[in-house]
Amino acid sequence: MNSTVRSSEASSGICETPAEIGEFAMRFTSTRRGARLARRLASHRLDEWGYPYETGINESVTAIVGELAANAVRHGHVPGRDFALRLTVLAAAGGSGALRFRVEVSDTRGERLPMAPAGSGVSAAATASMAGAVTVAEGGEAVAGPGGVLAECGRGLLIVACLAESWGVDPRLSGPGKTVWAEFATEQPRPRIGPEAH
């Protein structure tokens, strides 16, 4: 497994440009165990960055990671290929205290694209298009997917759509496949990141 972890106290001088304050990236085996490990390590990294396990931020972002990782294993699995997780924390410049957590999960299967939950405002045709990013904007009413209310599965993207401000799918730039991403936003002030945060 390859991993990258970056943390900095950088801030941007341009008000519209968010500053990256933390990044965690790692590849995992495309198995249920790999998906569980991705979820646990994301939660651990958030805790290290100053968002403790029992907080809403940690729980929400970890749930998004878990659902996207599970989907990558279940629907994006290609034998012998890993999936990749990238978690980034961005802070808005200008001291507004706004934070954006971006979760990206990449797999090597490009022909099986996620479908937006029914009623979320994104058509099946738009979801199937890999020409550009497909986004599910906030405000769309999400309902249970094709499995129906009593289905035992098929609610992963419904959970993501409910928790995230937006989500979508992009073609994977570094090879075949796709990247499913979601962004969680909050107005809480950012904590100090690094060893002195504990």
Coordinates of N, CA and C in Angstrom, one line a residue:
M1 N 0.8 -1.2 0.0 CA 0.0 0.0 0.0 C 0.9 1.2 0.0
N2 N 0.6 2.2 -0.8 CA 1.3 3.5 -0.9 C 0.5 4.5 -0.1
S3 N 1.1 5.4 0.6 CA 0.4 6.5 1.3 C 1.1 7.8 1.2
T4 N 0.3 8.8 1.3 CA 0.8 10.2 1.4 C 0.1 10.9 2.5
V5 N 0.8 11.6 3.4 CA 0.1 12.4 4.4 C 0.8 13.8 4.4
R6 N 0.0 14.8 4.3 CA 0.6 16.2 4.3 C -0.3 17.0 5.2
S7 N 0.3 17.8 6.0 CA -0.4 18.8 6.9 C 0.4 20.1 6.8
S8 N -0.3 21.2 6.8 CA 0.4 22.5 6.8 C -0.5 23.5 7.4
E9 N 0.1 24.6 7.8 CA -0.7 25.8 8.3 C -0.8 26.9 7.2
A10 N -0.7 26.5 6.0 CA -0.6 27.4 4.9 C -2.0 28.1 4.7
S11 N -1.9 29.4 4.3 CA -3.1 30.1 4.0 C -2.9 30.9 2.7
S12 N -3.9 31.1 2.0 CA -3.8 31.7 0.7 C -4.1 33.2 0.8
G13 N -3.4 34.0 0.0 CA -3.6 35.4 0.0 C -4.8 35.8 -0.8
I14 N -5.3 34.9 -1.7 CA -6.4 35.2 -2.5 C -7.7 34.7 -1.8
C15 N -8.7 35.6 -1.6 CA -9.8 35.3 -0.8 C -10.7 34.2 -1.4
E16 N -10.7 34.0 -2.7 CA -11.5 33.0 -3.3 C -10.9 31.6 -3.3
T17 N -9.6 31.6 -3.1 CA -8.9 30.3 -3.2 C -8.7 29.7 -1.9
P18 N -9.2 28.5 -1.7 CA -9.1 27.8 -0.4 C -7.6 27.3 -0.2
A19 N -7.2 27.2 1.0 CA -5.8 26.7 1.3 C -5.9 25.3 1.8
E20 N -5.1 24.4 1.2 CA -5.1 23.0 1.6 C -4.4 23.0 3.0
I21 N -5.1 22.4 4.0 CA -4.5 22.3 5.3 C -4.2 20.9 5.7
G22 N -4.6 19.9 4.9 CA -4.3 18.5 5.2 C -4.6 17.6 4.1
E23 N -3.8 16.6 3.9 CA -4.1 15.6 2.8 C -3.7 14.2 3.3
F24 N -4.5 13.2 3.0 CA -4.2 11.8 3.3 C -4.5 11.1 2.0
A25 N -3.6 10.3 1.5 CA -3.8 9.5 0.3 C -3.2 8.1 0.5
M26 N -4.0 7.1 0.0 CA -3.5 5.7 0.2 C -4.2 4.8 -0.8
R27 N -3.5 3.8 -1.2 CA -4.2 2.7 -2.0 C -4.5 1.6 -1.1
F28 N -5.6 0.9 -1.4 CA -6.1 -0.2 -0.6 C -6.4 -1.4 -1.6
T29 N -6.4 -2.6 -1.0 CA -6.8 -3.8 -1.8 C -8.3 -3.6 -2.0
S30 N -8.7 -4.1 -3.2 CA -10.1 -4.0 -3.6 C -10.9 -5.1 -3.0
T31 N -11.0 -5.1 -1.6 CA -11.7 -6.1 -0.8 C -12.5 -5.4 0.2
R32 N -13.4 -6.2 0.9 CA -14.2 -5.6 2.0 C -13.3 -5.2 3.1
R33 N -12.3 -5.9 3.3 CA -11.3 -5.6 4.3 C -10.6 -4.3 4.0
G34 N -10.2 -4.1 2.7 CA -9.6 -2.8 2.3 C -10.5 -1.7 2.5
A35 N -11.8 -1.8 2.2 CA -12.8 -0.8 2.4 C -12.9 -0.4 3.9
R36 N -13.0 -1.4 4.8 CA -13.0 -1.1 6.2 C -11.8 -0.4 6.7
L37 N -10.6 -0.8 6.2 CA -9.4 -0.2 6.6 C -9.3 1.3 6.1
A38 N -9.8 1.6 4.9 CA -9.9 2.9 4.4 C -10.8 3.8 5.3
R39 N -11.9 3.3 5.7 CA -12.8 4.0 6.6 C -12.1 4.3 8.0
R40 N -11.5 3.3 8.5 CA -10.8 3.4 9.8 C -9.7 4.4 9.8
L41 N -8.8 4.3 8.7 CA -7.7 5.2 8.6 C -8.1 6.7 8.4
A42 N -9.2 6.9 7.6 CA -9.7 8.2 7.4 C -10.2 8.8 8.7
S43 N -10.9 8.0 9.5 CA -11.4 8.5 10.8 C -10.2 8.8 11.7
H44 N -9.2 8.0 11.7 CA -8.0 8.2 12.5 C -7.3 9.5 12.1
R45 N -7.2 9.6 10.8 CA -6.5 10.9 10.3 C -7.3 12.1 10.7
L46 N -8.6 12.1 10.6 CA -9.4 13.2 11.0 C -9.2 13.5 12.5
D47 N -9.1 12.5 13.3 CA -8.9 12.6 14.8 C -7.5 13.3 15.0
E48 N -6.5 12.8 14.3 CA -5.2 13.4 14.4 C -5.2 14.9 13.9
W49 N -6.0 15.2 13.0 CA -6.1 16.6 12.5 C -6.9 17.5 13.4
G50 N -7.5 17.0 14.5 CA -8.2 17.8 15.4 C -9.7 17.7 15.3
Y51 N -10.2 16.7 14.6 CA -11.7 16.4 14.5 C -11.9 15.1 15.2
P52 N -12.1 15.1 16.5 CA -12.2 13.8 17.3 C -13.3 12.9 16.8
Y53 N -13.1 11.6 17.1 CA -14.0 10.5 16.7 C -15.5 10.8 16.9
E54 N -15.8 11.3 18.0 CA -17.3 11.5 18.4 C -17.9 12.7 17.8
T55 N -17.1 13.5 17.1 CA -17.7 14.8 16.5 C -18.5 14.5 15.2
G56 N -19.4 15.4 14.9 CA -20.2 15.3 13.7 C -19.4 15.3 12.4
I57 N -18.3 16.1 12.4 CA -17.4 16.2 11.2 C -16.8 14.8 11.0
N58 N -16.2 14.2 12.0 CA -15.5 12.9 11.9 C -16.5 11.9 11.4
E59 N -17.7 11.8 12.1 CA -18.6 10.8 11.8 C -19.2 10.9 10.3
S60 N -19.5 12.2 9.9 CA -20.0 12.4 8.6 C -19.0 12.1 7.5
V61 N -17.8 12.6 7.6 CA -16.8 12.4 6.6 C -16.4 10.9 6.6
T62 N -16.3 10.3 7.7 CA -16.0 8.8 7.8 C -17.1 8.0 7.1
A63 N -18.3 8.4 7.3 CA -19.5 7.7 6.6 C -19.4 7.8 5.1
I64 N -19.0 9.0 4.6 CA -18.9 9.2 3.2 C -17.7 8.4 2.7
V65 N -16.6 8.3 3.4 CA -15.5 7.5 2.9 C -15.9 6.0 2.9
G66 N -16.6 5.6 3.9 CA -17.0 4.2 4.0 C -17.9 3.8 2.9
E67 N -18.9 4.7 2.5 CA -19.8 4.3 1.4 C -19.1 4.3 0.1
L68 N -18.3 5.3 -0.2 CA -17.6 5.4 -1.5 C -16.6 4.2 -1.6
A69 N -15.9 3.9 -0.5 CA -14.9 2.7 -0.5 C -15.7 1.4 -0.8
A70 N -16.8 1.2 -0.1 CA -17.6 0.0 -0.3 C -18.1 -0.1 -1.7
N71 N -18.5 1.0 -2.3 CA -19.0 1.0 -3.7 C -17.8 0.7 -4.6
A72 N -16.6 1.2 -4.3 CA -15.5 0.9 -5.2 C -15.1 -0.6 -5.2
V73 N -15.3 -1.2 -4.0 CA -15.0 -2.6 -3.9 C -16.1 -3.4 -4.6
R74 N -17.3 -3.1 -4.3 CA -18.5 -3.8 -4.9 C -18.7 -3.6 -6.3
H75 N -18.6 -2.4 -6.8 CA -19.0 -2.1 -8.2 C -17.8 -1.8 -9.1
G76 N -16.7 -1.4 -8.5 CA -15.5 -1.0 -9.3 C -14.4 -2.0 -9.3
H77 N -14.6 -3.1 -8.7 CA -13.5 -4.1 -8.5 C -13.1 -4.7 -9.9
V78 N -11.8 -4.7 -10.1 CA -11.1 -5.3 -11.2 C -10.1 -6.2 -10.5
P79 N -10.1 -7.5 -10.8 CA -9.1 -8.4 -10.2 C -7.7 -8.0 -10.3
G80 N -7.0 -7.9 -9.2 CA -5.6 -7.5 -9.2 C -5.3 -6.0 -9.1
R81 N -6.4 -5.3 -9.1 CA -6.3 -3.8 -9.0 C -6.8 -3.2 -7.7
D82 N -6.1 -2.2 -7.2 CA -6.4 -1.6 -5.9 C -7.4 -0.4 -6.2
F83 N -8.0 0.1 -5.1 CA -8.7 1.4 -5.2 C -7.9 2.4 -4.4
A84 N -8.1 3.7 -4.7 CA -7.3 4.7 -4.0 C -8.3 5.7 -3.3
L85 N -7.8 6.1 -2.1 CA -8.6 7.1 -1.3 C -7.7 8.3 -1.2
R86 N -8.3 9.5 -1.4 CA -7.6 10.8 -1.1 C -8.6 11.6 -0.3
L87 N -8.2 12.1 0.9 CA -8.9 12.9 1.7 C -8.2 14.2 1.9
T88 N -8.9 15.3 1.6 CA -8.2 16.6 1.7 C -9.1 17.6 2.5
V89 N -8.5 18.4 3.3 CA -9.2 19.4 4.1 C -8.7 20.7 3.6
L90 N -9.7 21.5 3.2 CA -9.4 22.9 2.7 C -10.1 23.9 3.6
A91 N -9.3 25.0 3.8 CA -9.9 26.1 4.6 C -10.1 27.3 3.7
A92 N -11.2 28.0 3.8 CA -11.4 29.2 3.0 C -10.5 30.3 3.6
A93 N -9.9 31.0 2.6 CA -9.1 32.1 3.0 C -9.9 33.3 3.6
G94 N -9.3 34.1 4.3 CA -10.0 35.3 4.8 C -10.5 35.1 6.2
G95 N -10.2 34.0 6.9 CA -10.6 33.8 8.3 C -12.0 33.5 8.5
S96 N -12.8 33.1 7.5 CA -14.2 32.9 7.7 C -14.5 31.6 8.5
G97 N -13.5 30.8 8.7 CA -13.7 29.5 9.5 C -14.4 28.4 8.7
A98 N -14.7 28.6 7.4 CA -15.3 27.6 6.6 C -14.3 26.5 6.2
L99 N -14.7 25.3 6.3 CA -13.9 24.2 6.0 C -14.6 23.3 4.9
R100 N -13.8 22.7 4.0 CA -14.3 21.8 3.0 C -13.5 20.5 3.1
F101 N -14.2 19.4 3.3 CA -13.5 18.1 3.3 C -13.8 17.4 2.0
R102 N -12.8 17.1 1.2 CA -13.1 16.5 -0.1 C -12.6 15.0 0.0
V103 N -13.5 14.1 -0.3 CA -13.2 12.7 -0.4 C -13.2 12.2 -1.8
E104 N -12.1 11.6 -2.3 CA -12.0 11.0 -3.6 C -11.7 9.6 -3.5
V105 N -12.5 8.7 -4.2 CA -12.2 7.3 -4.2 C -12.1 6.9 -5.7
S106 N -11.0 6.4 -6.1 CA -10.7 6.0 -7.5 C -10.6 4.5 -7.6
D107 N -11.2 4.0 -8.7 CA -11.1 2.6 -9.0 C -10.8 2.5 -10.5
T108 N -10.5 1.3 -11.0 CA -10.0 1.1 -12.4 C -11.1 0.6 -13.3
R109 N -12.4 0.6 -12.9 CA -13.5 0.2 -13.7 C -14.2 1.4 -14.2
G110 N -14.1 1.8 -15.4 CA -14.7 3.0 -16.0 C -16.1 2.8 -16.6
E111 N -16.4 1.6 -16.9 CA -17.7 1.3 -17.5 C -18.9 1.2 -16.5
R112 N -18.6 1.1 -15.2 CA -19.7 1.0 -14.3 C -19.7 2.2 -13.4
L113 N -20.6 3.2 -13.9 CA -20.7 4.5 -13.2 C -21.8 4.5 -12.2
P114 N -21.6 5.2 -11.1 CA -22.6 5.3 -10.1 C -23.8 6.1 -10.6
M115 N -25.0 5.7 -10.2 CA -26.2 6.4 -10.6 C -26.7 7.3 -9.4
A116 N -27.1 8.5 -9.8 CA -27.7 9.4 -8.7 C -28.9 8.8 -8.1
P117 N -29.1 9.0 -6.8 CA -30.4 8.5 -6.2 C -31.6 9.2 -6.9
A118 N -32.7 8.4 -7.0 CA -33.9 9.0 -7.6 C -34.3 10.3 -6.9
G119 N -34.7 11.3 -7.7 CA -35.1 12.5 -7.2 C -34.0 13.5 -6.8
S120 N -32.8 13.1 -7.1 CA -31.7 14.0 -6.6 C -31.3 15.1 -7.6
G121 N -32.0 15.1 -8.7 CA -31.8 16.2 -9.7 C -30.8 15.9 -10.8
V122 N -30.3 14.7 -10.8 CA -29.3 14.3 -11.8 C -29.9 13.2 -12.6
S123 N -30.0 13.4 -14.0 CA -30.6 12.3 -14.8 C -29.6 11.2 -15.0
A124 N -30.1 10.0 -15.3 CA -29.3 8.8 -15.6 C -28.4 9.1 -16.8
A125 N -28.9 9.9 -17.8 CA -28.0 10.2 -19.0 C -26.8 11.0 -18.5
A126 N -27.1 12.0 -17.6 CA -26.0 12.8 -17.2 C -25.0 12.1 -16.4
T127 N -25.5 11.1 -15.5 CA -24.6 10.3 -14.7 C -23.7 9.4 -15.6
A128 N -24.2 9.0 -16.7 CA -23.5 8.1 -17.6 C -22.5 8.8 -18.5
S129 N -22.5 10.1 -18.5 CA -21.6 10.9 -19.3 C -20.2 11.0 -18.6
M130 N -19.1 10.6 -19.2 CA -17.8 10.8 -18.7 C -17.1 12.0 -19.3
A131 N -17.8 12.9 -20.0 CA -17.2 14.0 -20.7 C -16.7 15.0 -19.6
G132 N -17.4 15.1 -18.5 CA -17.0 16.1 -17.5 C -17.5 15.6 -16.2
A133 N -17.4 16.4 -15.2 CA -17.9 16.1 -13.9 C -19.4 16.1 -13.8
V134 N -19.9 15.1 -13.1 CA -21.4 15.0 -12.9 C -21.5 15.4 -11.4
T135 N -22.4 16.4 -11.1 CA -22.5 16.9 -9.8 C -23.9 16.7 -9.3
V136 N -24.1 16.3 -8.1 CA -25.4 16.3 -7.5 C -25.3 17.5 -6.5
A137 N -26.1 18.6 -6.8 CA -26.0 19.7 -6.0 C -26.9 19.6 -4.7
E138 N -26.6 20.4 -3.7 CA -27.4 20.4 -2.5 C -28.8 20.9 -2.9
G139 N -29.7 20.5 -2.0 CA -31.1 20.9 -2.2 C -32.0 19.9 -3.0
G140 N -31.3 18.8 -3.6 CA -32.1 17.8 -4.3 C -32.7 16.8 -3.3
E141 N -33.9 16.5 -3.5 CA -34.6 15.6 -2.6 C -34.2 14.2 -3.0
A142 N -33.5 13.4 -2.1 CA -33.1 12.1 -2.4 C -34.0 11.0 -1.8
V143 N -34.3 10.0 -2.6 CA -35.2 8.9 -2.1 C -34.5 7.6 -2.3
A144 N -35.0 6.5 -1.8 CA -34.4 5.2 -1.9 C -34.2 4.9 -3.4
G145 N -33.2 4.2 -3.7 CA -32.9 3.8 -5.1 C -33.8 2.7 -5.6
P146 N -33.4 2.1 -6.7 CA -34.2 1.1 -7.4 C -34.6 -0.1 -6.6
G147 N -33.8 -0.4 -5.5 CA -34.1 -1.5 -4.7 C -35.4 -1.4 -3.9
G148 N -35.9 -0.2 -3.7 CA -37.1 0.0 -2.9 C -36.8 0.3 -1.5
V149 N -37.8 0.6 -0.7 CA -37.6 0.9 0.7 C -37.1 -0.2 1.5
L150 N -37.5 -1.4 1.2 CA -37.1 -2.6 2.1 C -35.8 -3.3 1.6
A151 N -35.2 -2.7 0.5 CA -33.9 -3.4 0.0 C -32.8 -3.3 1.1
E152 N -32.0 -4.4 1.1 CA -30.9 -4.5 2.0 C -29.7 -3.7 1.6
C153 N -29.6 -3.3 0.3 CA -28.5 -2.6 -0.2 C -29.0 -1.5 -1.1
G154 N -28.1 -0.7 -1.7 CA -28.4 0.3 -2.7 C -28.7 1.7 -2.1
R155 N -28.3 1.9 -0.9 CA -28.5 3.2 -0.3 C -27.2 4.0 0.0
G156 N -26.1 3.5 -0.5 CA -24.8 4.1 -0.3 C -24.8 5.5 -0.8
L157 N -25.1 5.7 -2.0 CA -25.1 7.0 -2.6 C -26.2 7.9 -2.1
L158 N -27.3 7.4 -1.6 CA -28.3 8.1 -0.9 C -27.7 8.7 0.4
I159 N -27.0 8.0 1.1 CA -26.3 8.5 2.3 C -25.3 9.6 2.0
V160 N -24.5 9.3 0.9 CA -23.5 10.3 0.5 C -24.2 11.6 0.1
A161 N -25.3 11.5 -0.7 CA -26.1 12.7 -1.1 C -26.7 13.4 0.0
C162 N -27.1 12.7 1.1 CA -27.6 13.4 2.3 C -26.6 14.1 3.1
L163 N -25.4 13.5 3.2 CA -24.3 14.1 4.0 C -23.5 15.1 3.3
A164 N -23.2 14.9 2.0 CA -22.3 15.8 1.3 C -23.0 17.0 0.7
E165 N -22.3 18.1 0.6 CA -22.8 19.3 0.0 C -23.0 19.0 -1.5
S166 N -22.0 18.2 -2.1 CA -22.1 17.8 -3.5 C -21.3 16.6 -3.7
W167 N -21.6 15.8 -4.7 CA -20.8 14.7 -5.1 C -20.9 14.5 -6.6
G168 N -20.0 13.7 -7.1 CA -20.0 13.5 -8.6 C -18.9 12.4 -9.0
V169 N -18.8 12.3 -10.3 CA -17.8 11.3 -10.8 C -17.0 12.0 -11.9
D170 N -15.8 11.7 -12.0 CA -14.9 12.2 -13.0 C -14.1 11.1 -13.6
P171 N -13.6 11.2 -14.8 CA -12.7 10.2 -15.4 C -11.4 10.2 -14.6
R172 N -10.8 9.1 -14.4 CA -9.6 9.0 -13.7 C -8.5 9.4 -14.7
L173 N -7.7 10.4 -14.3 CA -6.7 11.0 -15.2 C -5.4 10.2 -15.3
S174 N -5.1 9.4 -14.3 CA -3.8 8.6 -14.3 C -4.0 7.3 -14.9
G175 N -5.1 6.9 -15.5 CA -5.3 5.6 -16.1 C -6.7 5.3 -16.3
P176 N -7.0 4.1 -16.6 CA -8.5 3.7 -16.8 C -9.2 3.8 -15.5
G177 N -10.5 4.1 -15.6 CA -11.4 4.0 -14.4 C -12.0 5.4 -14.1
K178 N -12.4 5.6 -12.9 CA -13.2 6.8 -12.5 C -12.8 7.1 -11.1
T179 N -13.1 8.4 -10.8 CA -13.0 8.9 -9.4 C -14.3 9.4 -9.0
V180 N -14.8 8.8 -7.9 CA -16.1 9.3 -7.3 C -15.7 10.2 -6.1
W181 N -16.2 11.4 -6.1 CA -15.8 12.4 -5.1 C -17.0 12.9 -4.4
A182 N -16.8 13.4 -3.2 CA -17.9 14.1 -2.4 C -17.2 15.2 -1.6
E183 N -17.9 16.2 -1.3 CA -17.4 17.3 -0.5 C -18.4 17.6 0.6
F184 N -17.8 17.7 1.8 CA -18.6 18.0 3.1 C -18.1 19.3 3.5
A185 N -19.0 20.2 3.8 CA -18.6 21.6 4.2 C -19.2 21.9 5.6
T186 N -18.4 22.7 6.3 CA -18.8 23.1 7.7 C -18.3 24.5 7.9
E187 N -18.9 25.2 8.8 CA -18.5 26.6 9.2 C -17.6 26.6 10.5
Q188 N -17.3 25.4 11.1 CA -16.5 25.4 12.3 C -15.1 25.9 12.1
P189 N -14.6 26.6 13.1 CA -13.2 27.1 13.0 C -12.2 25.9 12.9
R190 N -11.2 26.0 12.2 CA -10.3 24.9 12.0 C -9.3 24.8 13.2
P191 N -9.0 23.6 13.7 CA -8.1 23.4 14.8 C -6.6 23.5 14.2
R192 N -5.7 23.5 15.2 CA -4.3 23.4 14.7 C -4.0 22.0 14.3
I193 N -3.3 21.9 13.3 CA -3.0 20.5 12.8 C -1.5 20.2 13.0
G194 N -1.2 19.1 13.5 CA 0.2 18.7 13.8 C 0.3 18.1 15.2
P195 N 1.5 17.8 15.6 CA 1.7 17.1 16.9 C 1.3 18.0 18.0
E196 N 1.4 19.4 17.9 CA 1.0 20.2 19.0 C -0.5 20.3 19.2
A197 N -1.3 19.7 18.3 CA -2.8 19.7 18.4 C -3.2 18.8 19.5
H198 N -2.4 17.8 19.9 CA -2.8 16.9 20.9 C -2.6 17.4 22.3

